[in-house]
PDB file of C-alpha atoms and ligand atoms in Angstrom:
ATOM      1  CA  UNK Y   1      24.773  90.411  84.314  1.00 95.00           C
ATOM      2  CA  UNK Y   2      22.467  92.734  86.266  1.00 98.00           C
ATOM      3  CA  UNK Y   3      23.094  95.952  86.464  1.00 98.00           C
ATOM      4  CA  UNK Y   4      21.297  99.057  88.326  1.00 99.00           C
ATOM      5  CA  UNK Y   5      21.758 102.181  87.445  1.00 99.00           C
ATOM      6  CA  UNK Y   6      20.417 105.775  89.250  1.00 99.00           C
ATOM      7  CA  UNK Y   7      21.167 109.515  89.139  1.00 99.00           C
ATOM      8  CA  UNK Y   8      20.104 112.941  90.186  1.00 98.00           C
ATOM      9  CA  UNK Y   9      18.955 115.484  86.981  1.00 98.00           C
ATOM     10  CA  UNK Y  10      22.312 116.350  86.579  1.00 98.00           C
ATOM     11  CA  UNK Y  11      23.916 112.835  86.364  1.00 98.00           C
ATOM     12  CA  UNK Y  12      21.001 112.016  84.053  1.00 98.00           C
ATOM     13  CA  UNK Y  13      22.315 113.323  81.036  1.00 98.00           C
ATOM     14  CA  UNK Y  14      25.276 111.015  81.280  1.00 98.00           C
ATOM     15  CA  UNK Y  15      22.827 108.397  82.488  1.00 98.00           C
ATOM     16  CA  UNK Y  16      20.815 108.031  79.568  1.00 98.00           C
ATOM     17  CA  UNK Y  17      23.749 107.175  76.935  1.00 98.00           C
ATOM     18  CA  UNK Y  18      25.642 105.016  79.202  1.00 98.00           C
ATOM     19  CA  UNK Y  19      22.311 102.972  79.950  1.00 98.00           C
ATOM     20  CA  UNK Y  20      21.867 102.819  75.794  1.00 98.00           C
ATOM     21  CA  UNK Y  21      25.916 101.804  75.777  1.00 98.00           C
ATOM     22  CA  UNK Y  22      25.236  98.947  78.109  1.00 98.00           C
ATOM     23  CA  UNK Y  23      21.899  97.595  76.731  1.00 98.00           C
ATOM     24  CA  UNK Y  24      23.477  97.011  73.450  1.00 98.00           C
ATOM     25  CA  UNK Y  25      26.271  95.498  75.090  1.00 98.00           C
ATOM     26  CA  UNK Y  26      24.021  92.655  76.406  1.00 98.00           C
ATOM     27  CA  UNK Y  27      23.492  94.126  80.034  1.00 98.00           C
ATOM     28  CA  UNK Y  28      20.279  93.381  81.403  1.00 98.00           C
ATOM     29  CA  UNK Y  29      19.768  97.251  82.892  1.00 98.00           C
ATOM     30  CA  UNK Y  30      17.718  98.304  86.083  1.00 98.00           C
ATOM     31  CA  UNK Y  31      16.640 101.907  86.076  1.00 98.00           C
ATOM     32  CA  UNK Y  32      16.230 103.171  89.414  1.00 98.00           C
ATOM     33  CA  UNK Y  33      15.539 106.669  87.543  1.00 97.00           C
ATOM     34  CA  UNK Y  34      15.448 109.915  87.570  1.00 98.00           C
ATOM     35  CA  UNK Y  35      13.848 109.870  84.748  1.00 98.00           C
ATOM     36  CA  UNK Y  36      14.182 113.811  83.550  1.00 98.00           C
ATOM     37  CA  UNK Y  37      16.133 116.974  84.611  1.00 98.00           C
ATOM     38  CA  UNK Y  38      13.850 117.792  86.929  1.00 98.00           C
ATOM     39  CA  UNK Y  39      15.407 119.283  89.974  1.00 98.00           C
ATOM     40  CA  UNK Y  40      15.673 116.053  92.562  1.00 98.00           C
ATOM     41  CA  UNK Y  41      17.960 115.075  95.531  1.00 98.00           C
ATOM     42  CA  UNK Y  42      20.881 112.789  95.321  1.00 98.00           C
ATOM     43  CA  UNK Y  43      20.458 110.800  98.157  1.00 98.00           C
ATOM     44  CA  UNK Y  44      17.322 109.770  97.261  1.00 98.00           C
ATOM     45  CA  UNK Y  45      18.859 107.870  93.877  1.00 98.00           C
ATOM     46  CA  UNK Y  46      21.840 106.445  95.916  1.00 98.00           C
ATOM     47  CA  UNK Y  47      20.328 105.020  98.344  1.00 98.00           C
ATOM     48  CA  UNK Y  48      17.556 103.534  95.638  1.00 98.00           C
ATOM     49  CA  UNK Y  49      20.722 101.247  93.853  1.00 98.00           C
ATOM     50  CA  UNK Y  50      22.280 100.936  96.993  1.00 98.00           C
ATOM     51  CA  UNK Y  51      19.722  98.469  98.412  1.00 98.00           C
ATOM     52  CA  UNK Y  52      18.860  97.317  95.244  1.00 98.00           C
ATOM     53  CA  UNK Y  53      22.504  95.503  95.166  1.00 98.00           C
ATOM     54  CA  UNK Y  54      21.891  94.676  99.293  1.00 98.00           C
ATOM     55  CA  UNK Y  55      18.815  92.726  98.111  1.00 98.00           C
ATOM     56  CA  UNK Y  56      20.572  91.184  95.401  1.00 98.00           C
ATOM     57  CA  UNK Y  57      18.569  92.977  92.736  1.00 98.00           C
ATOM     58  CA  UNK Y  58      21.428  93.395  90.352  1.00 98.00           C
ATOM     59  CA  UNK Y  59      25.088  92.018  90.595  1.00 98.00           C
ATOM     60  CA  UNK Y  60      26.268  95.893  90.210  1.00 98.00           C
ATOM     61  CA  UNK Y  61      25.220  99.178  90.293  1.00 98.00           C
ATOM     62  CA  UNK Y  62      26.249 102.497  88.326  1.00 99.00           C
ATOM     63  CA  UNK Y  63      25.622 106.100  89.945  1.00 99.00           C
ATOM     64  CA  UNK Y  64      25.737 109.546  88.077  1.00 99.00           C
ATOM     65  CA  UNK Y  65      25.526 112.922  89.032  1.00 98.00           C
ATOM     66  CA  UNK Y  66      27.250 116.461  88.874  1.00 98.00           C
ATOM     67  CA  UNK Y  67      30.513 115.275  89.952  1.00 98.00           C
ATOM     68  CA  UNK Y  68      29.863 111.536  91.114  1.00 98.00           C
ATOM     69  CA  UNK Y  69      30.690 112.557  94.640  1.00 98.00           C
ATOM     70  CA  UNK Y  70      27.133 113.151  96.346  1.00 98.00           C
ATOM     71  CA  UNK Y  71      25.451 110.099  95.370  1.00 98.00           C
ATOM     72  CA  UNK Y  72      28.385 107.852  96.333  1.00 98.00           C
ATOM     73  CA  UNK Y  73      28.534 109.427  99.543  1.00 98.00           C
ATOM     74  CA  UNK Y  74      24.608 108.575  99.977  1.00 98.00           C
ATOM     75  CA  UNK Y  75      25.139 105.137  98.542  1.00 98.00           C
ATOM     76  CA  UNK Y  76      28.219 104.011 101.138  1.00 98.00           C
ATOM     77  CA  UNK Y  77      26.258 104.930 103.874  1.00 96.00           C
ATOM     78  CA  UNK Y  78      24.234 101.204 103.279  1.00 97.00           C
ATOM     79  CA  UNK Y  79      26.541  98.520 105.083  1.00 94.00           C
ATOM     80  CA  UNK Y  80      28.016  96.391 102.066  1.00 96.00           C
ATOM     81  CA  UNK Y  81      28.099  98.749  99.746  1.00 98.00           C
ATOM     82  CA  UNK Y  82      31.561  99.781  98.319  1.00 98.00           C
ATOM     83  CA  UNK Y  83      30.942 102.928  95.847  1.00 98.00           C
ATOM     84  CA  UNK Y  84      33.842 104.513  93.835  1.00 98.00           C
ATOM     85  CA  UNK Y  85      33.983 107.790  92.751  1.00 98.00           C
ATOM     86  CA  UNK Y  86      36.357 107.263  89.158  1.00 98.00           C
ATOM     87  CA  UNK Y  87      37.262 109.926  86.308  1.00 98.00           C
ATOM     88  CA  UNK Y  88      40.040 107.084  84.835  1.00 98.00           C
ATOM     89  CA  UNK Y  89      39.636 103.786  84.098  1.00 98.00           C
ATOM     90  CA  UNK Y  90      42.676 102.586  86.059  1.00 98.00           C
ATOM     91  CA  UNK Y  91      40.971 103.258  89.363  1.00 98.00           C
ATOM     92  CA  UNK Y  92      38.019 101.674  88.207  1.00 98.00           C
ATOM     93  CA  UNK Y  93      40.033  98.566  87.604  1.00 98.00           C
ATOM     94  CA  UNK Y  94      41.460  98.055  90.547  1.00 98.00           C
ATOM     95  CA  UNK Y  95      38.736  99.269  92.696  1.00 98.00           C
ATOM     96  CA  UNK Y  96      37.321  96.153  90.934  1.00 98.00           C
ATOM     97  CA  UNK Y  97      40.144  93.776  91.741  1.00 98.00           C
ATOM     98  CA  UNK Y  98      40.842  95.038  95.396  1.00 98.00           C
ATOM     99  CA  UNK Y  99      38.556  96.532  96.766  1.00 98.00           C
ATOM    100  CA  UNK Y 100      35.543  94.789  95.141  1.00 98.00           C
ATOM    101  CA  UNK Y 101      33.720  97.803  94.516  1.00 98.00           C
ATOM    102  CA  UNK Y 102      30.085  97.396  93.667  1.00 98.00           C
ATOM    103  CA  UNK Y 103      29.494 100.572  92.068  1.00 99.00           C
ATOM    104  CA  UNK Y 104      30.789 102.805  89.754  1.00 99.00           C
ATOM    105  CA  UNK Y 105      29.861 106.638  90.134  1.00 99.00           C
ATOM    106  CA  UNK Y 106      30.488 108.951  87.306  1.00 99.00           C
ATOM    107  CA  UNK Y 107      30.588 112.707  87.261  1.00 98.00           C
ATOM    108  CA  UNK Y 108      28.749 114.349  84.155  1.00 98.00           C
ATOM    109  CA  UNK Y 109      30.377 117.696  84.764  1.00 98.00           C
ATOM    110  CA  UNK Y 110      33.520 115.615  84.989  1.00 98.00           C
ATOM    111  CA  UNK Y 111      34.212 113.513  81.886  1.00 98.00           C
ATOM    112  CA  UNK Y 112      33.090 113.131  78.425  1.00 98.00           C
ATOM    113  CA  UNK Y 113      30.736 110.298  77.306  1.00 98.00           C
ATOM    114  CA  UNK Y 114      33.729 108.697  75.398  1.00 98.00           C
ATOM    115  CA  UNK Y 115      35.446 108.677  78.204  1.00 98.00           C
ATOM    116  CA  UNK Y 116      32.505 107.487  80.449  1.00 99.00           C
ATOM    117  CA  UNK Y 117      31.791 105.110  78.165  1.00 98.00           C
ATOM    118  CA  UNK Y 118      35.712 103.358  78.538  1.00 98.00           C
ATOM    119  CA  UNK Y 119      35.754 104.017  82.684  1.00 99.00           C
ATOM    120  CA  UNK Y 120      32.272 101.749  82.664  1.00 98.00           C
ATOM    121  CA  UNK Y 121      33.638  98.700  80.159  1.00 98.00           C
ATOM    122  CA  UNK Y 122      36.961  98.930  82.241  1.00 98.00           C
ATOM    123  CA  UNK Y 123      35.308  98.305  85.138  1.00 98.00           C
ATOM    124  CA  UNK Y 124      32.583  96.030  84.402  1.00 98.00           C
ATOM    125  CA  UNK Y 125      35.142  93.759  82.713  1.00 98.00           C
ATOM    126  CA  UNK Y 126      37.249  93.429  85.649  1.00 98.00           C
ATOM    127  CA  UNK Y 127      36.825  90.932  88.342  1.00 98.00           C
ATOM    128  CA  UNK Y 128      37.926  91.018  92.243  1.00 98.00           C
ATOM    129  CA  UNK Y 129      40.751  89.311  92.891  1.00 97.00           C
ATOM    130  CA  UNK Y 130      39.881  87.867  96.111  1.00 95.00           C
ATOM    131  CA  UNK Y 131      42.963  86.613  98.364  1.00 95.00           C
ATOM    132  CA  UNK Y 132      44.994  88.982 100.589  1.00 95.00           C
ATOM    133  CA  UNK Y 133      41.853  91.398  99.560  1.00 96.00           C
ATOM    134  CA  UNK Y 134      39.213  89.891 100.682  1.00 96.00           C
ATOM    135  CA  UNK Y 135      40.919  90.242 104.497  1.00 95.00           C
ATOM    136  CA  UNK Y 136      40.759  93.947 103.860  1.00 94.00           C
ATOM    137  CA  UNK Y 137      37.376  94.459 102.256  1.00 95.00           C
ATOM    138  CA  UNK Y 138      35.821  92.570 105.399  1.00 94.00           C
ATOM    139  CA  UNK Y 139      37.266  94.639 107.437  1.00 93.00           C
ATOM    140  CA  UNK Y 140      35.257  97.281 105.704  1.00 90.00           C
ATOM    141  CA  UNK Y 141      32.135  95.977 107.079  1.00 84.00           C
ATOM    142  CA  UNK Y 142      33.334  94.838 110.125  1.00 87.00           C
ATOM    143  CA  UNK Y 143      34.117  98.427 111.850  1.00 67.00           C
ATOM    144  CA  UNK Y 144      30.877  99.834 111.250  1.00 66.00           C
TER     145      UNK Y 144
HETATM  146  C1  LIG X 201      23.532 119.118  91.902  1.00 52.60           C
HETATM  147  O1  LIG X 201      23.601 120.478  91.618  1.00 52.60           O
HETATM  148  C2  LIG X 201      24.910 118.615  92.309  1.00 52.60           C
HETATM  149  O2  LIG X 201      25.224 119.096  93.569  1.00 52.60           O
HETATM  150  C3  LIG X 201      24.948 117.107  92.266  1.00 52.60           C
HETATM  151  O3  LIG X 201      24.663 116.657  90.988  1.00 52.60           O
HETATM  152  C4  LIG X 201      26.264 116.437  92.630  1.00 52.60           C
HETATM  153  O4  LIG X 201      27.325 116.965  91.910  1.00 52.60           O
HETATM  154  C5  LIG X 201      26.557 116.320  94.060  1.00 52.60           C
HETATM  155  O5  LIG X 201      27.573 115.776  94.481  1.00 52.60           O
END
């Protein structure tokens, strides 16, 4: 599985673990950067994994910055694109299996790599569950 990954220079320092955790997991990893903690601009790094999943780049995409909230903001603003803001991994499950959620965005000021580290296996592992969803996430799309 492909996976892109992106962050401001606040995400990055939970960034740059969780892209070690998932390399030795066997994920084949995109790094859309930043690439220090050079001062940058969210947006700019949401919208980069954003259309990297529209163009079918990578199956699904992983976001990090202060709080997770910016850069999921800038990333649902791309039609198809269903970015969850998580800090448990029981939201991160379902937003799998109902909503279909194609990526994850993590907070650095929010939770601990451990913890980081259990939200992103949670949510990779778990697959959409299609059926009465799949109405609904349409829908989504279909009022924009
Ligand atoms: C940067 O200071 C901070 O605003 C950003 O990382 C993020 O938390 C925005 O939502």
């Amino acid at each position: 599985m492909k996976i892109v990954i992106g962050c401001d220079h606040v995400g990055f320092l939970l960034k740059e673990p969780i892209k070690e955790f998932l390399i030795k997991k066997g994920y084949d990893v995109i790094d859309k950067g930043t690439y220090n903690t050079e001062r940058v601009d969210y947006p700019t790094y949401g919208n980069l994994v954003a259309k990297a999943i529209i163009k079918n780049e990578a199956d699904l995409g992983l976001l990090f910055c202060g709080t997770g909230v910016g850069i999921s903001i800038s990333a649902n603003r791309n039609k198809g694109i269903r970015a969850v803001v998580c800090s448990e991994p029981y939201s991160a499950k379902l937003s799998r299996e109902h909503n279909n959620s194609n990526i994850l965005s993590l907070g650095s000021r929010v939770v601990g790599l451990d913890l980081a580290k259990l939200i992103v296996e949670t949510w990779l592992e778990a697959s959409f569950e299609g059926g009465r969803h799949q109405k609904r996430v349409n829908q989504i799309d279909e009022k924009l």
